[in-house]
Amino acid sequence: MKTMKKNFKRLMVCLFLTVLMALISGCQDKPPVKLGFSGCLTGKLSDIGTGGRDGAILAVEQINRAGGIRGRRLQLIIRDDKHDPATAIQVDKELIQEGVAAIIGHMTSAMSMSVIPLINKEKVVMISPTTSTNRLAGIDDYFFSVCPPSKTESIHLARHMSGKMGLRTFACAYDLSNQAYTEEFCKYLKAEFENTGGQVILSRAFTSGRPFSYLDLARELFASKPEGLVLAASALDAAMICQQLAKLGSDIPVICAGWANTPDIIHHGGTAVEGVLFSGTFNNENSTFLSFKKQFMGRFGKTPNFGARYGYDAIQFFLHGLSRTNQMSHLKEVLKNSSIDTIQGKLEIDAYGDAKRRCFLVTVRNGQFEVME
Amino acid sequence: MKIHTSLKSILSFNFIVVATLPILIVGSLSLHILTQSMEAEISQRNLILAQVLASEVERFLEEPMRLLRQIRDVVDGQFIRQGQLSDSLQTVLGNYKFFDTIMMLDQQGIVTHLAPYDEDMIGNNMSYQPFFKDTRDSGQACLSPTFISMQTGQPTLTLSIPLRQGIIAGYLNLGVLGTLIKKVRIGGHGYAGITDRDGVLIAHPDTSLVSQRMNVRNVYVIRQAMAGREGTFPYSFRGVKKLGSAAILPHARWIVVVAQPIEYAFASVRKIRNIIWAGTLMALGLAITIAVISLRKTLNPLLRLAKDTQRVAGGDYHFPTYQKNYKEVDELAENFRAMTEAVKTREEALRESWKRLADRNRELKDARNYVKNIIDSMPSFLVSVDSEGRIIKWNMQAEKLSEKPWAAAKGQLVTEIFPHLAIQMADLRASLQKRLPVKQEKQPARISGETRYHNVVIYPLTGNGVTGAVVRLDDVTERVRIEEMMVQTEKMISVGGLAAGTAHEINNPLAVILQGSQNTLRRLSPEFDANVRAARECRTDISSIRAYLEKRGIFRYLRGIEDAGTRAAEIVSQMISFTRPGDSRMHLEDINDLLDQSLALAASDYDLKKKYGFEGIEIVRYYDSELDRMLCSATDIKQVLLNLLRNAAQAMPRDGETGDPSRRITLKTGKEGHQIRIEVQDNGPGMPENIRKRIFEPFYTTKRVGLGTGLGLSVSFFIVTNNHKGTISAESEPGKGTRFIVRLPIENAEGEKFDADFFPSEDEC
């Protein structure tokens, strides 16, 4: 009887150990670090939004393949703000409720502006890939951007226009659907241009998405006979305006805001966008970028646009923060005043969470972007 | 490790294994085969569905392409004029709803015709559009990558075919694919999805994924399909394990996937698996039950036998009779009974011899205890040691003296436990060597701060080849003290008598000298008329005589004679007091009070204060507050105590003006039998034995000449011994201070207690 009891005990011990081991091995999986992404994934501006998302997805997948952060996987939770301020606030609230460590987003300045009060109230770090409005620059808050404020771009372009190009006047058209970005872009460009003795002879606003005639707009711009034309618009809108100008026989040089700096402007603009000038922050011939481009092509079957590049950078920047602290409440502090090497060269973040990068002049030549300097 | 286990467990285990193993093997085998074939069937079913869907989508793409070819034929055949082309395109667009836009481009990529008409679009340069390049370069019909149309917000595709002069392209709305796959529902949870050749979703039940251009290329099933493998694959999407069957569209290289959560896909397989498991468990349960019942019947007699033998082992030799059972068991039982009988007989004999042995042991133990009792009861200290001086045994007296338990002393060197025996070690060795006893008498030893005297006898053990010795110590301290005191008293009495006799003899001539000198002075005094008269009769006057005597220093000599005489008289009177019994009255006194009064006297003594800094000495009092008042002469006793205090103070020289804080006098009183014991102890330099023995002798002093008469301690001695019938002794060692002990009897010489009422107190006199 006794030995039988002993056998039974042995059996129970074995069972217990098995269950215990199963439990332990189950416990070894640490909970993932949740990370939110919100941007415009549908609608007219979705090319930047989906690009940013795909860049972020690529970065997260690479990090997880390499074993995550301190053994914890990253989980990217994606939301579509539909380029609508109310939706943007709504989806960010959802992300915060999910317990995300930070939010990567939004992709346009207008959306970022609308959620600033929410993230500052909830004390959640937001790293925007592409927000570049000057209105958010120089403020110590929970908002970071890996894209420099647009005034850097504006001043860079204005100096080139009045300097090498020798322009004395220009006309400009800007899109009110992303007013926070476009107005600021034009304002600083104008200020710098006028500082050097130039003159703005026409400034024309339009609202993308509402029915209007590109041709009429182009006619008006052309008629003002400027020496240069500045477009603060999305790639598709800029391409369409250029198409109309070409039809009108214009040979006025066109300068575009960085927003339009995506392959779409070439696809839709055709030869009409040849010679269009941008101020870009990356050199597409550098080896780090080429390797990123190859990985992106392999994953998504297309070339990365600037949304994708900045989306990828934003995740790298977040990772940089996590490597310096494991407490999310300290994230804001460790991200400030830091610098990392990104696929687009060196990125420096100042005490206000604003980015600083080297600027290049980019133009379209033979249906390709080309760095001028 | 060899497993030691019961027959029952082994038999049960074997039985269960034999019964259940076939069931388990057959069960799991059939489960395995069934699961595989069913899973294959389900996978195949889903794959066929995906393939059917794929061919449906293929057909959907065929139709608009055919339409574009027709238009090409019309345009290239120049069956229509250029001016009417736009209108014709508009008509086609109205009739066939697949296209959102149809446009014609020339060889440079300029939009020449467009339906519906759009002023902003006509004339635009489309030469950098991928579809234009692909079609122009390949010269074949092309499908562009999909994109979201800015106009419709739907996934869209550009279909383009080359013309003789340019190309024709149509924007094909893929929204209809969404409605197509929405109809696919497998078991409530299965669904279908379509991706383009880049892995971007173009149709999915969740339309937001489509409008957000979700790329699912990293999903395992899509990866497999993109690598050209059609089939069914398990994969995980957003944390859910799914089964996906992928089919590939040959021309567009799109992928159609039919997906179903594995949980639901294989629900029927799980059901059957559960049934098989339940069946196996039931069979197992049945096998165990049968095993237990049949084994119990077989093993019960054996278990009973085991229990009975266990009882025999426990000492109960009654072995019960067994009913006829299995033959083997009966034989076993019979053998056990015989064995039990044999064991019983043998054990009785053994018990008898044990008893005898126990009796003898007890006697031996009694004898040993008796001997031990004798040794322990001896008032002597007895320690037996081995040849190296390690303690082997001791008696009670030795234990008492060592103040250590036996366990701590056993095996220790005798000198470690009794350090004062160190000087006897040589004797011990000599005794062992010569095998003769060694005896030493009155050996002094300091034990707990007191000098004790012992007679030490060391005798070697001789019997049974044991080497070692016994050390015997007898405490003779009291005897030595009494002897010493008797000698002292004897000596003092003779010396005292001599001194007193001498004093008496000196007293008479001294009286003549003193009287003579006093009379001489008186008769030279001018105050007496007889002197004046006598001087006048001698024809001189008294003042002249005095002037002469003064001038010659006669008065000085006379006063010198008087002073010396007085001092000699004092000494003589003290010497006389040695033999004179005390005449002062005895009263009941409190010794502690007397000590305090003596201290006060000493403190006010000019000499002690000035020369010996008495107030700088620390006084420690250990008074016994329970002491009875005793009959004595307060003046005498105070004199004795003052002498002792003075002696103590003088013994401790003062260093410098500040005084030495370590100077200390300890006063102790206490009852000791019928005596009161007073101790006065200093921490001065002490004195050697030869001085100590003589200190009570008259005129014996160690002080410089002129500092003392050497009578203080002698007077004290006689006061204590003669007047109070007590004793006074001194103990000292150089460097360890001196202690005077005064013992005063509480009762008088006749043995009666002094009655307080009989002697009226001083107040009443």
CSV table of N, CA, C and O in Angstrom, one decimal, chain B residues 406-465:
chain,number,residue,atom,x,y,z
B,406,TRP,N,32.0,19.9,36.1
B,406,TRP,CA,32.8,18.8,35.8
B,406,TRP,C,33.2,18.7,34.3
B,406,TRP,O,34.3,18.5,33.9
B,407,ALA,N,32.1,19.0,33.5
B,407,ALA,CA,32.3,18.9,32.1
B,407,ALA,C,33.4,19.8,31.6
B,407,ALA,O,34.2,19.5,30.6
B,408,ALA,N,33.5,21.0,32.2
B,408,ALA,CA,34.5,22.0,31.7
B,408,ALA,C,35.9,21.6,32.2
B,408,ALA,O,36.9,22.1,31.6
B,409,ALA,N,36.0,20.9,33.3
B,409,ALA,CA,37.3,20.6,33.9
B,409,ALA,C,37.9,19.3,33.4
B,409,ALA,O,39.1,19.2,33.3
B,410,LYS,N,37.1,18.4,33.0
B,410,LYS,CA,37.5,17.0,32.6
B,410,LYS,C,38.6,17.1,31.5
B,410,LYS,O,38.4,17.8,30.5
B,411,GLY,N,39.7,16.5,31.8
B,411,GLY,CA,40.8,16.4,30.7
B,411,GLY,C,41.7,17.7,30.7
B,411,GLY,O,42.6,17.7,30.0
B,412,GLN,N,41.3,18.7,31.4
B,412,GLN,CA,42.1,20.0,31.5
B,412,GLN,C,43.3,19.7,32.4
B,412,GLN,O,43.3,18.9,33.3
B,413,LEU,N,44.3,20.6,32.1
B,413,LEU,CA,45.5,20.5,33.0
B,413,LEU,C,45.0,21.0,34.4
B,413,LEU,O,44.3,22.0,34.5
B,414,VAL,N,45.5,20.4,35.4
B,414,VAL,CA,45.1,20.7,36.8
B,414,VAL,C,45.5,22.2,37.1
B,414,VAL,O,44.7,22.9,37.8
B,415,THR,N,46.6,22.7,36.5
B,415,THR,CA,47.0,24.0,36.8
B,415,THR,C,46.1,25.1,36.1
B,415,THR,O,46.0,26.2,36.5
B,416,GLU,N,45.4,24.6,35.0
B,416,GLU,CA,44.5,25.6,34.4
B,416,GLU,C,43.2,25.8,35.2
B,416,GLU,O,42.7,26.9,35.3
B,417,ILE,N,42.8,24.7,35.9
B,417,ILE,CA,41.6,24.9,36.8
B,417,ILE,C,42.0,25.4,38.1
B,417,ILE,O,41.3,26.2,38.7
B,418,PHE,N,43.1,25.0,38.6
B,418,PHE,CA,43.6,25.5,39.9
B,418,PHE,C,44.9,26.1,39.8
B,418,PHE,O,46.0,25.5,40.0
B,419,PRO,N,45.0,27.4,39.4
B,419,PRO,CA,46.3,28.0,39.0
B,419,PRO,C,47.2,28.0,40.2
B,419,PRO,O,48.4,27.9,40.1
B,420,HIS,N,46.7,28.0,41.5
B,420,HIS,CA,47.6,28.1,42.6
B,420,HIS,C,48.3,26.8,42.9
B,420,HIS,O,49.2,26.7,43.7
B,421,LEU,N,47.9,25.7,42.1
B,421,LEU,CA,48.6,24.4,42.3
B,421,LEU,C,49.9,24.4,41.4
B,421,LEU,O,50.6,23.4,41.4
B,422,ALA,N,50.2,25.5,40.7
B,422,ALA,CA,51.3,25.5,39.8
B,422,ALA,C,52.6,25.1,40.5
B,422,ALA,O,53.4,24.4,39.9
B,423,ILE,N,52.8,25.7,41.7
B,423,ILE,CA,54.0,25.4,42.4
B,423,ILE,C,54.1,23.9,42.8
B,423,ILE,O,55.2,23.4,43.2
B,424,GLN,N,53.0,23.2,42.8
B,424,GLN,CA,53.0,21.8,43.2
B,424,GLN,C,53.3,20.9,42.1
B,424,GLN,O,53.5,19.7,42.3
B,425,MET,N,53.4,21.4,40.9
B,425,MET,CA,53.6,20.6,39.7
B,425,MET,C,55.0,19.8,39.8
B,425,MET,O,55.1,18.6,39.4
B,426,ALA,N,56.0,20.5,40.4
B,426,ALA,CA,57.3,19.8,40.5
B,426,ALA,C,57.1,18.6,41.4
B,426,ALA,O,57.7,17.5,41.2
B,427,ASP,N,56.4,18.9,42.5
B,427,ASP,CA,56.1,17.8,43.5
B,427,ASP,C,55.4,16.6,42.8
B,427,ASP,O,55.7,15.5,43.1
B,428,LEU,N,54.4,17.0,42.0
B,428,LEU,CA,53.7,16.0,41.3
B,428,LEU,C,54.6,15.1,40.4
B,428,LEU,O,54.5,13.9,40.5
B,429,ARG,N,55.5,15.8,39.7
B,429,ARG,CA,56.4,15.0,38.8
B,429,ARG,C,57.3,14.1,39.7
B,429,ARG,O,57.5,13.0,39.4
B,430,ALA,N,57.8,14.7,40.8
B,430,ALA,CA,58.7,14.0,41.7
B,430,ALA,C,58.0,12.8,42.2
B,430,ALA,O,58.6,11.6,42.2
B,431,SER,N,56.8,12.9,42.6
B,431,SER,CA,56.0,11.8,43.2
B,431,SER,C,55.8,10.7,42.2
B,431,SER,O,55.9,9.6,42.5
B,432,LEU,N,55.5,11.1,40.9
B,432,LEU,CA,55.3,10.1,39.9
B,432,LEU,C,56.5,9.4,39.6
B,432,LEU,O,56.5,8.2,39.3
B,433,GLN,N,57.6,10.1,39.6
B,433,GLN,CA,58.9,9.5,39.3
B,433,GLN,C,59.4,8.5,40.3
B,433,GLN,O,59.8,7.4,40.0
B,434,LYS,N,59.3,9.0,41.6
B,434,LYS,CA,59.8,8.2,42.7
B,434,LYS,C,58.8,7.2,43.2
B,434,LYS,O,59.1,6.3,44.0
B,435,ARG,N,57.5,7.4,42.7
B,435,ARG,CA,56.4,6.6,43.2
B,435,ARG,C,56.3,6.6,44.7
B,435,ARG,O,56.2,5.6,45.4
B,436,LEU,N,56.5,7.8,45.2
B,436,LEU,CA,56.4,8.0,46.7
B,436,LEU,C,55.5,9.2,46.9
B,436,LEU,O,55.5,10.2,46.1
B,437,PRO,N,54.8,9.2,48.0
B,437,PRO,CA,53.9,10.4,48.3
B,437,PRO,C,54.8,11.6,48.7
B,437,PRO,O,55.9,11.4,49.3
B,438,VAL,N,54.3,12.8,48.4
B,438,VAL,CA,55.0,14.0,48.7
B,438,VAL,C,54.0,14.8,49.6
B,438,VAL,O,52.8,14.9,49.2
B,439,LYS,N,54.5,15.5,50.6
B,439,LYS,CA,53.6,16.2,51.5
B,439,LYS,C,54.2,17.6,51.7
B,439,LYS,O,55.4,17.8,52.0
B,440,GLN,N,53.3,18.6,51.6
B,440,GLN,CA,53.7,20.0,51.8
B,440,GLN,C,52.7,20.6,52.8
B,440,GLN,O,51.5,20.5,52.5
B,441,GLU,N,53.2,21.3,53.8
B,441,GLU,CA,52.3,21.8,54.7
B,441,GLU,C,52.1,23.3,54.6
B,441,GLU,O,53.1,24.0,54.2
B,442,LYS,N,50.9,23.8,55.0
B,442,LYS,CA,50.6,25.2,55.1
B,442,LYS,C,51.1,26.0,53.8
B,442,LYS,O,51.8,27.0,53.9
B,443,GLN,N,50.6,25.5,52.7
B,443,GLN,CA,51.0,26.2,51.4
B,443,GLN,C,50.0,27.4,51.2
B,443,GLN,O,48.8,27.2,51.2
B,444,PRO,N,50.5,28.6,51.1
B,444,PRO,CA,49.6,29.7,51.0
B,444,PRO,C,49.1,29.8,49.5
B,444,PRO,O,49.8,29.4,48.6
B,445,ALA,N,47.9,30.3,49.4
B,445,ALA,CA,47.3,30.5,48.0
B,445,ALA,C,46.3,31.6,48.1
B,445,ALA,O,45.6,31.7,49.1
B,446,ARG,N,46.3,32.4,47.0
B,446,ARG,CA,45.3,33.5,47.0
B,446,ARG,C,44.0,33.0,46.3
B,446,ARG,O,44.1,32.6,45.2
B,447,ILE,N,43.0,32.9,47.1
B,447,ILE,CA,41.7,32.4,46.5
B,447,ILE,C,40.7,33.4,46.7
B,447,ILE,O,40.4,33.8,47.9
B,448,SER,N,40.1,33.9,45.7
B,448,SER,CA,39.1,35.0,45.7
B,448,SER,C,39.5,36.1,46.7
B,448,SER,O,38.8,36.5,47.6
B,449,GLY,N,40.7,36.6,46.4
B,449,GLY,CA,41.2,37.8,47.1
B,449,GLY,C,41.6,37.5,48.5
B,449,GLY,O,41.9,38.5,49.3
B,450,GLU,N,41.7,36.3,48.9
B,450,GLU,CA,42.0,36.0,50.3
B,450,GLU,C,43.1,34.9,50.4
B,450,GLU,O,43.2,34.1,49.5
B,451,THR,N,44.0,35.1,51.3
B,451,THR,CA,45.1,34.1,51.4
B,451,THR,C,44.6,32.9,52.2
B,451,THR,O,44.1,33.0,53.3
B,452,ARG,N,44.7,31.7,51.6
B,452,ARG,CA,44.2,30.5,52.2
B,452,ARG,C,45.5,29.6,52.4
B,452,ARG,O,46.4,29.7,51.6
B,453,TYR,N,45.5,28.8,53.3
B,453,TYR,CA,46.6,27.9,53.6
B,453,TYR,C,46.1,26.4,53.4
B,453,TYR,O,45.0,26.1,53.9
B,454,HIS,N,46.9,25.6,52.7
B,454,HIS,CA,46.5,24.3,52.5
B,454,HIS,C,47.7,23.3,52.8
B,454,HIS,O,48.8,23.7,52.6
B,455,ASN,N,47.3,22.2,53.4
B,455,ASN,CA,48.3,21.1,53.4
B,455,ASN,C,48.1,20.3,52.1
B,455,ASN,O,47.0,19.9,51.8
B,456,VAL,N,49.2,20.1,51.4
B,456,VAL,CA,49.0,19.4,50.1
B,456,VAL,C,49.7,18.0,50.2
B,456,VAL,O,50.9,17.9,50.6
B,457,VAL,N,49.0,17.0,49.8
B,457,VAL,CA,49.6,15.6,49.8
B,457,VAL,C,49.4,15.1,48.4
B,457,VAL,O,48.3,15.2,47.8
B,458,ILE,N,50.5,14.7,47.8
B,458,ILE,CA,50.4,14.1,46.4
B,458,ILE,C,50.9,12.7,46.5
B,458,ILE,O,52.0,12.4,47.0
B,459,TYR,N,50.0,11.8,46.1
B,459,TYR,CA,50.5,10.4,46.2
B,459,TYR,C,50.2,9.7,44.9
B,459,TYR,O,49.1,9.9,44.3
B,460,PRO,N,51.2,8.9,44.4
B,460,PRO,CA,51.0,8.3,43.1
B,460,PRO,C,50.0,7.1,43.2
B,460,PRO,O,49.9,6.5,44.2
B,461,LEU,N,49.3,6.8,42.1
B,461,LEU,CA,48.4,5.7,42.0
B,461,LEU,C,49.3,4.5,41.7
B,461,LEU,O,50.2,4.5,40.8
B,462,THR,N,49.0,3.4,42.4
B,462,THR,CA,49.9,2.3,42.2
B,462,THR,C,49.2,1.1,41.6
B,462,THR,O,49.9,0.3,40.9
B,463,GLY,N,47.9,0.9,41.7
B,463,GLY,CA,47.3,-0.3,41.3
B,463,GLY,C,47.0,-0.4,39.8
B,463,GLY,O,46.9,0.6,39.1
B,464,ASN,N,46.9,-1.6,39.3
B,464,ASN,CA,46.3,-1.9,38.0
B,464,ASN,C,47.1,-1.2,36.8
B,464,ASN,O,46.5,-1.0,35.8
B,465,GLY,N,48.3,-0.9,37.1
B,465,GLY,CA,49.1,-0.4,36.0
B,465,GLY,C,48.7,1.0,35.6
B,465,GLY,O,49.0,1.5,34.5
